[in-house]
Coordinates of C-alpha atoms in Angstrom, one line a residue:
M1 CA -19.6 132.6 144.4
D2 CA -23.6 133.9 143.6
K3 CA -24.7 131.6 146.0
P4 CA -24.3 127.5 147.6
P5 CA -25.2 125.1 144.9
A6 CA -28.1 122.7 145.9
G7 CA -27.4 119.6 147.8
S8 CA -24.4 119.8 150.7
F9 CA -22.1 123.0 150.4
P10 CA -19.0 121.7 152.2
G11 CA -17.5 124.0 155.2
I12 CA -21.5 125.0 155.8
L13 CA -24.0 122.5 157.5
I14 CA -27.4 122.0 157.6
G15 CA -29.1 124.7 158.9
E16 CA -26.8 127.2 159.0
N17 CA -27.0 130.3 157.0
W18 CA -24.8 130.4 154.2
E19 CA -24.3 134.1 153.7
E20 CA -23.1 134.8 157.1
Q21 CA -20.6 131.9 157.1
I22 CA -19.2 133.0 154.0
S23 CA -19.2 136.9 155.6
K24 CA -17.1 135.3 158.3
A25 CA -14.7 133.3 156.1
I26 CA -13.8 135.8 154.1
A27 CA -13.0 138.1 157.3
S28 CA -10.7 135.1 158.6
S29 CA -8.7 134.2 155.5
R30 CA -5.3 134.6 155.1
Y31 CA -6.2 135.0 151.2
F32 CA -8.7 135.4 149.1
I33 CA -8.6 134.2 145.6
A34 CA -10.9 136.1 143.1
I35 CA -11.6 134.2 140.0
L36 CA -12.8 136.9 137.7
S37 CA -14.3 135.2 134.4
K38 CA -17.2 136.8 132.2
A39 CA -19.9 135.3 134.2
S40 CA -18.7 136.4 137.3
T41 CA -17.2 140.4 136.6
S42 CA -20.5 140.8 134.7
K43 CA -23.4 138.9 136.6
T44 CA -25.4 141.0 139.4
G45 CA -25.5 139.0 142.2
Y46 CA -23.8 137.5 145.7
V47 CA -20.6 137.6 144.0
Q48 CA -20.3 141.3 144.1
V49 CA -21.0 141.8 147.2
E50 CA -18.0 139.1 148.5
F51 CA -15.3 141.4 146.1
R52 CA -16.5 143.9 147.6
R53 CA -16.0 142.1 151.3
A54 CA -12.5 141.3 150.2
L55 CA -11.8 144.8 149.3
Q56 CA -13.3 146.2 152.3
R57 CA -10.9 143.6 154.7
M58 CA -8.5 145.1 153.1
S59 CA -8.6 148.0 153.3
Q60 CA -8.2 147.7 157.0
M61 CA -5.0 146.2 156.3
P62 CA -1.2 148.2 156.4
S63 CA 0.0 149.1 153.2
G64 CA 1.6 146.7 151.6
S65 CA -0.1 143.7 152.4
I66 CA -1.0 140.8 150.3
Y67 CA -4.6 139.2 150.9
L68 CA -6.5 139.8 147.1
L69 CA -5.4 137.2 144.9
P70 CA -7.1 137.9 141.2
V71 CA -7.2 135.1 138.9
R72 CA -8.4 135.5 135.3
V73 CA -9.8 132.5 133.5
D74 CA -10.6 134.3 130.3
D75 CA -11.0 137.7 128.6
C76 CA -12.7 139.3 131.3
E77 CA -12.7 143.3 132.1
V78 CA -11.4 143.8 136.1
P79 CA -13.6 145.0 138.4
Q80 CA -13.8 148.7 138.7
H81 CA -14.6 148.9 142.1
T82 CA -13.2 151.0 145.0
I83 CA -13.4 150.3 148.7
E84 CA -11.6 153.2 151.4
G85 CA -9.4 153.7 148.4
V86 CA -8.1 150.9 147.8
R87 CA -9.1 149.4 144.5
F88 CA -9.6 146.3 143.0
D89 CA -8.1 147.1 138.8
Q90 CA -4.9 148.5 140.8
I91 CA -4.1 144.9 142.4
Q92 CA -2.4 142.9 140.0
Y93 CA -3.7 139.0 139.1
I94 CA -2.7 136.1 137.4
D95 CA -3.7 135.6 133.5
V96 CA -4.4 131.7 133.0
R97 CA -6.1 131.7 129.9
E98 CA -3.2 130.0 128.8
G99 CA -2.8 126.8 131.3
K100 CA -0.6 128.7 133.3
F101 CA -1.8 126.7 136.4
S102 CA 2.1 126.0 137.2
E103 CA 2.6 129.4 138.0
L104 CA 0.0 130.3 139.2
I105 CA 0.6 127.6 142.4
E106 CA 4.3 128.6 142.5
Q107 CA 3.5 132.6 143.8
L108 CA 0.9 131.4 145.8
L109 CA 3.6 128.5 147.3
A110 CA 6.0 131.9 147.2
H111 CA 3.6 134.0 149.0
R112 CA 3.3 131.2 151.8
G113 CA 6.5 130.4 151.6
G114 CA 7.6 133.9 152.5
E115 CA 5.7 134.3 155.5
N116 CA 6.8 130.6 156.8
G117 CA 10.3 130.4 156.2
E118 CA 12.8 131.7 158.6
L119 CA 15.4 133.8 158.0
S120 CA 19.3 132.7 156.9
D121 CA 22.5 133.6 157.8
P122 CA 23.7 136.3 155.8
V123 CA 26.6 135.2 152.8
E124 CA 28.5 137.3 151.6
V125 CA 29.2 136.9 147.8
E126 CA 32.0 138.7 145.6
N127 CA 31.0 137.5 141.5
P128 CA 28.1 136.6 139.7
G129 CA 27.8 132.7 140.5
Q130 CA 28.0 133.0 144.7
F131 CA 25.0 135.6 143.9
F132 CA 22.8 133.9 141.5
S133 CA 23.3 131.0 144.0
A134 CA 22.0 132.9 146.7
L135 CA 19.1 134.5 145.4
K136 CA 15.9 133.1 147.4
S137 CA 13.5 134.0 149.9
N138 CA 14.1 134.5 153.8
S139 CA 17.6 135.8 152.4
K140 CA 20.1 138.6 152.9
I141 CA 22.7 138.8 150.6
E142 CA 25.9 140.7 151.5
I143 CA 28.0 142.1 148.1
S144 CA 31.6 142.4 148.4
G145 CA 33.1 145.4 145.7
K146 CA 32.0 145.3 142.6
F147 CA 31.3 142.6 139.8
D148 CA 28.9 142.4 136.4
I149 CA 25.9 140.0 136.6
S150 CA 25.4 140.2 132.7
E151 CA 28.9 137.6 132.4
R152 CA 27.7 135.0 129.8
S153 CA 29.4 132.2 130.9
S154 CA 28.2 132.7 134.1
I155 CA 24.4 132.9 133.0
R156 CA 24.9 129.5 131.1
K157 CA 25.8 128.0 134.5
W158 CA 22.2 129.0 136.2
M159 CA 19.8 128.9 133.1
N160 CA 16.8 126.9 134.8
V161 CA 19.0 126.1 138.1
N162 CA 17.5 128.6 140.6
R163 CA 13.5 129.0 141.2
F164 CA 13.6 132.3 142.1
L165 CA 16.0 133.5 139.1
R166 CA 14.7 133.1 135.1
F167 CA 16.5 134.8 132.1
T168 CA 15.1 136.2 129.3
Q169 CA 17.1 136.9 126.6
R170 CA 17.4 140.2 125.0
H171 CA 19.0 142.0 121.9
D172 CA 23.2 142.3 123.4
G173 CA 22.5 139.7 126.4
Y174 CA 20.3 138.0 129.0
Q175 CA 18.5 139.9 131.4
P176 CA 18.3 138.3 134.7
E177 CA 14.9 138.4 137.0
I178 CA 14.4 137.8 140.2
R179 CA 10.9 136.7 140.6
N180 CA 8.9 135.4 143.6
A181 CA 11.4 136.1 146.0
T182 CA 10.0 137.1 149.7
R183 CA 12.1 139.3 153.0
L184 CA 15.3 139.5 150.7
S185 CA 17.7 141.7 151.1
I186 CA 21.0 142.9 149.3
V187 CA 23.5 145.0 150.6
S188 CA 26.5 146.2 150.7
A189 CA 29.3 143.7 152.4
D190 CA 31.0 147.3 154.3
L191 CA 29.1 150.2 153.0
G192 CA 31.6 151.3 150.9
I193 CA 31.1 151.6 147.0
N194 CA 30.7 147.7 146.1
G195 CA 27.9 147.5 143.6
I196 CA 26.0 144.9 140.5
E197 CA 26.4 146.1 137.0
V198 CA 25.3 145.1 133.7
S199 CA 27.1 145.6 130.1
P200 CA 24.4 145.0 127.5
R201 CA 22.2 147.7 126.9
Y202 CA 19.3 146.1 126.7
V203 CA 18.5 144.8 130.3
D204 CA 17.5 146.4 133.1
V205 CA 20.7 146.2 136.4
L206 CA 18.6 144.6 139.0
F207 CA 14.7 143.7 137.5
F208 CA 12.2 141.8 140.2
N209 CA 9.0 140.2 139.2
N210 CA 6.1 139.6 141.8
C211 CA 8.3 139.9 145.0
R212 CA 7.7 141.7 148.3
E213 CA 9.2 142.5 151.5
V214 CA 12.9 143.2 149.1
L215 CA 15.4 145.6 150.2
L216 CA 18.3 147.0 148.4
S217 CA 20.8 148.8 150.3
T218 CA 23.6 151.2 150.4
L219 CA 24.8 149.7 147.1
R220 CA 25.9 151.3 143.2
L221 CA 23.6 150.3 140.6
G222 CA 24.3 150.8 137.1
H223 CA 25.3 150.1 133.3
T224 CA 28.7 149.8 132.0
K225 CA 28.2 151.0 129.1
F226 CA 29.0 155.0 128.0
D227 CA 26.8 157.4 127.9
G228 CA 24.5 157.5 125.8
Y229 CA 24.4 153.6 124.5
C230 CA 22.0 152.2 127.3
T231 CA 18.3 151.7 125.8
E232 CA 17.4 149.8 129.9
N233 CA 17.3 151.0 133.3
V234 CA 19.1 150.4 136.4
V235 CA 16.0 149.2 138.9
G236 CA 13.0 147.8 137.3
A237 CA 10.0 146.1 139.0
Q238 CA 6.4 144.4 138.5
N239 CA 4.0 143.3 140.5
C240 CA 6.4 143.8 143.9
N241 CA 5.1 145.3 147.2
Q242 CA 7.4 146.9 149.8
L243 CA 10.1 146.9 147.6
H244 CA 12.6 150.0 149.3
I245 CA 15.7 150.8 148.2
D246 CA 18.5 152.7 151.2
E247 CA 21.3 155.3 150.3
C248 CA 21.4 153.6 147.1
Q249 CA 23.8 155.3 144.0
L250 CA 21.6 154.4 140.5
F251 CA 23.5 155.8 138.0
G252 CA 23.5 155.9 133.8
C253 CA 23.9 155.3 131.5
G254 CA 20.4 153.5 132.0
A255 CA 17.2 154.7 130.1
Y256 CA 15.5 155.6 133.8
G257 CA 16.5 155.5 137.4
L258 CA 13.5 153.6 138.2
Q259 CA 11.3 151.8 136.0
L260 CA 8.4 150.1 138.5
N261 CA 4.5 148.8 136.6
H262 CA 2.1 147.8 139.2
C263 CA 4.1 147.7 142.6
N264 CA 2.4 148.8 146.0
D265 CA 4.7 150.4 149.2
F266 CA 7.6 151.3 146.8
Q267 CA 10.2 153.4 149.1
M268 CA 13.6 154.8 148.2
I269 CA 15.5 156.4 151.2
G270 CA 18.7 158.7 151.1
G271 CA 20.7 157.9 147.7
S272 CA 20.4 159.5 144.1
I273 CA 19.5 158.8 140.7
Y274 CA 22.2 161.2 138.5
E275 CA 23.4 160.8 134.9
C276 CA 20.2 158.7 133.3
T277 CA 20.1 159.2 129.8
Y278 CA 15.8 159.3 129.1
G279 CA 14.5 160.5 132.5
I280 CA 14.9 159.8 136.4
M281 CA 11.5 157.3 136.3
D282 CA 9.0 155.9 134.9
L283 CA 6.3 155.0 137.5
R284 CA 2.8 152.9 136.3
D285 CA 0.4 151.8 138.6
T286 CA 2.4 152.4 141.6
S287 CA 2.7 154.1 145.0
A288 CA 5.7 155.0 146.2
K289 CA 7.2 157.4 148.7
F290 CA 11.1 159.1 148.0
D291 CA 12.5 160.4 151.0
K292 CA 15.7 163.0 151.2
C293 CA 16.4 161.8 147.8
T294 CA 18.9 163.4 145.3
F295 CA 17.7 163.6 141.4
R296 CA 20.2 165.3 139.3
N297 CA 22.5 165.6 136.1
N298 CA 19.5 162.9 134.0
R299 CA 18.9 164.5 130.5
E300 CA 16.8 164.0 127.3
F301 CA 13.0 163.8 127.4
S302 CA 11.1 164.4 130.4
G303 CA 11.9 163.8 134.2
V304 CA 9.1 161.6 136.1
I305 CA 6.7 159.8 134.4
M306 CA 3.6 159.3 136.2
R307 CA 0.7 156.8 135.1
N308 CA -2.1 155.8 137.6
C309 CA -0.1 156.4 140.7
D310 CA 0.0 157.8 143.9
V311 CA 3.3 159.6 145.3
E312 CA 5.4 162.0 147.1
F313 CA 8.7 163.7 147.2
R314 CA 10.1 164.7 150.5
G315 CA 13.5 166.4 151.4
C316 CA 14.4 166.0 147.9
W317 CA 16.1 167.6 145.6
F318 CA 15.8 167.9 141.7
F319 CA 19.3 169.5 140.1
Q320 CA 20.6 170.3 137.0
N321 CA 18.4 167.8 135.2
V322 CA 18.0 168.9 131.3
F323 CA 15.3 167.3 129.6
D324 CA 12.9 169.0 125.9
K325 CA 12.6 172.1 125.8
L326 CA 9.9 172.0 123.3
Q327 CA 7.7 168.8 124.7
G328 CA 10.0 167.8 128.0
Q329 CA 8.1 168.1 131.5
L330 CA 10.6 167.6 134.8
F331 CA 6.9 165.6 135.7
D332 CA 4.8 164.2 133.5
I333 CA 1.6 163.6 135.0
D334 CA -1.9 162.2 133.9
L335 CA -5.2 163.4 135.6
E336 CA -5.5 159.8 137.5
S337 CA -2.0 160.6 139.3
R338 CA -1.6 162.6 142.7
V339 CA 1.7 164.1 143.5
S340 CA 2.8 165.7 146.7
F341 CA 6.4 167.3 147.3
V342 CA 7.2 168.4 150.7
N343 CA 10.9 171.1 151.8
C344 CA 11.6 169.7 148.7
R345 CA 14.5 171.7 146.1
F346 CA 14.3 172.7 142.6
E347 CA 17.5 174.1 141.2
S348 CA 18.6 174.8 138.0
N349 CA 16.4 172.4 136.2
R350 CA 15.7 173.0 132.1
T351 CA 12.9 171.8 130.2
K352 CA 9.6 173.2 128.7
S353 CA 6.9 172.9 131.7
F354 CA 7.0 171.7 135.4
C355 CA 4.1 169.9 135.1
P356 CA 0.8 169.4 132.8
P357 CA -1.7 172.1 134.1
G358 CA -4.2 170.9 135.9
S359 CA -2.6 167.8 137.6
N360 CA -3.7 166.7 140.6
V361 CA 0.2 168.7 142.6
K362 CA 0.4 169.5 146.4
M363 CA 3.5 171.4 147.5
R364 CA 4.7 173.1 151.3
N365 CA 8.3 174.5 152.3
C366 CA 9.4 173.7 148.8
T367 CA 12.0 176.3 146.7
F368 CA 13.0 177.2 143.4
N369 CA 16.0 178.9 142.5
E370 CA 17.3 179.2 139.1
N371 CA 15.0 177.0 136.8
S372 CA 14.2 177.4 133.3
W373 CA 10.5 176.4 132.3

């Protein structure tokens, strides 16, 4: 709001300074819901001060915290405010122009449920039906064996049953989408070669939407189709916070091992992405860290695509990746992205260039051997 309306105002008593009270409320609130409209984003006034104070509060929180919740109610521009490195336009908003208020309420409840819910006992699963049944917030799923979650018989049974799961029809199958889940772990039951696969070419193996505090650990994930047939990715995510992948094998065929859009505090520790048929990963509006990962034998267009990202690679190995000799780059980076490499190795990679001229790239203690660009 710009200022309280005339007359009484709930929460502010007669004689109190309304500006001071609003400032205190922002400082003590668990969430700040910013209503974005043409009026609120274009108007000069106190509402801009409130937006900046919310960003200031968020800048003091640990990375990955959820505080500012933008709600777009008409065709307005998202504010460009930046405070202490926190940018308003990098925080995912929900669009309610088409009356999606039920989805707004569902996402708000998902945030609150993730905070207040207790962790359930681990559930061991060995088939798609058990996996779909176990998907929820505050849970740990242990994968036993290897199974294909794209089986139509299992999907038909779980259509519109689990509120954390949605299926979208694609050209040759259904995309399972894990949505609005908080504190969800999907791990291997015995640290073996357990994992999840899909057979349709046009779906991701695992796709997360508006989730936070998700862990994938010691899993093998990929498509069952032969090399070159898949056009989607191994792991996809949008609007997620604190998605962590530990010691997992993400293999092609899959267009990219990772495709992340508007994700914050993504981490991949150990494990590898290999034999993907479009490139290694595609990152958009995302902050990410990769530690001791291997990226090998991927091919086709460019290796790592980054648009408006902040990414760190530490102790990683890029080996025998082959991309387009005329236009390909090992790192296709736009000018808004920041990338750092520490103690990384680049060996036997072939493409046109390492990265575009003028890219914001920092390197320390990295080695290059037998690359061609």
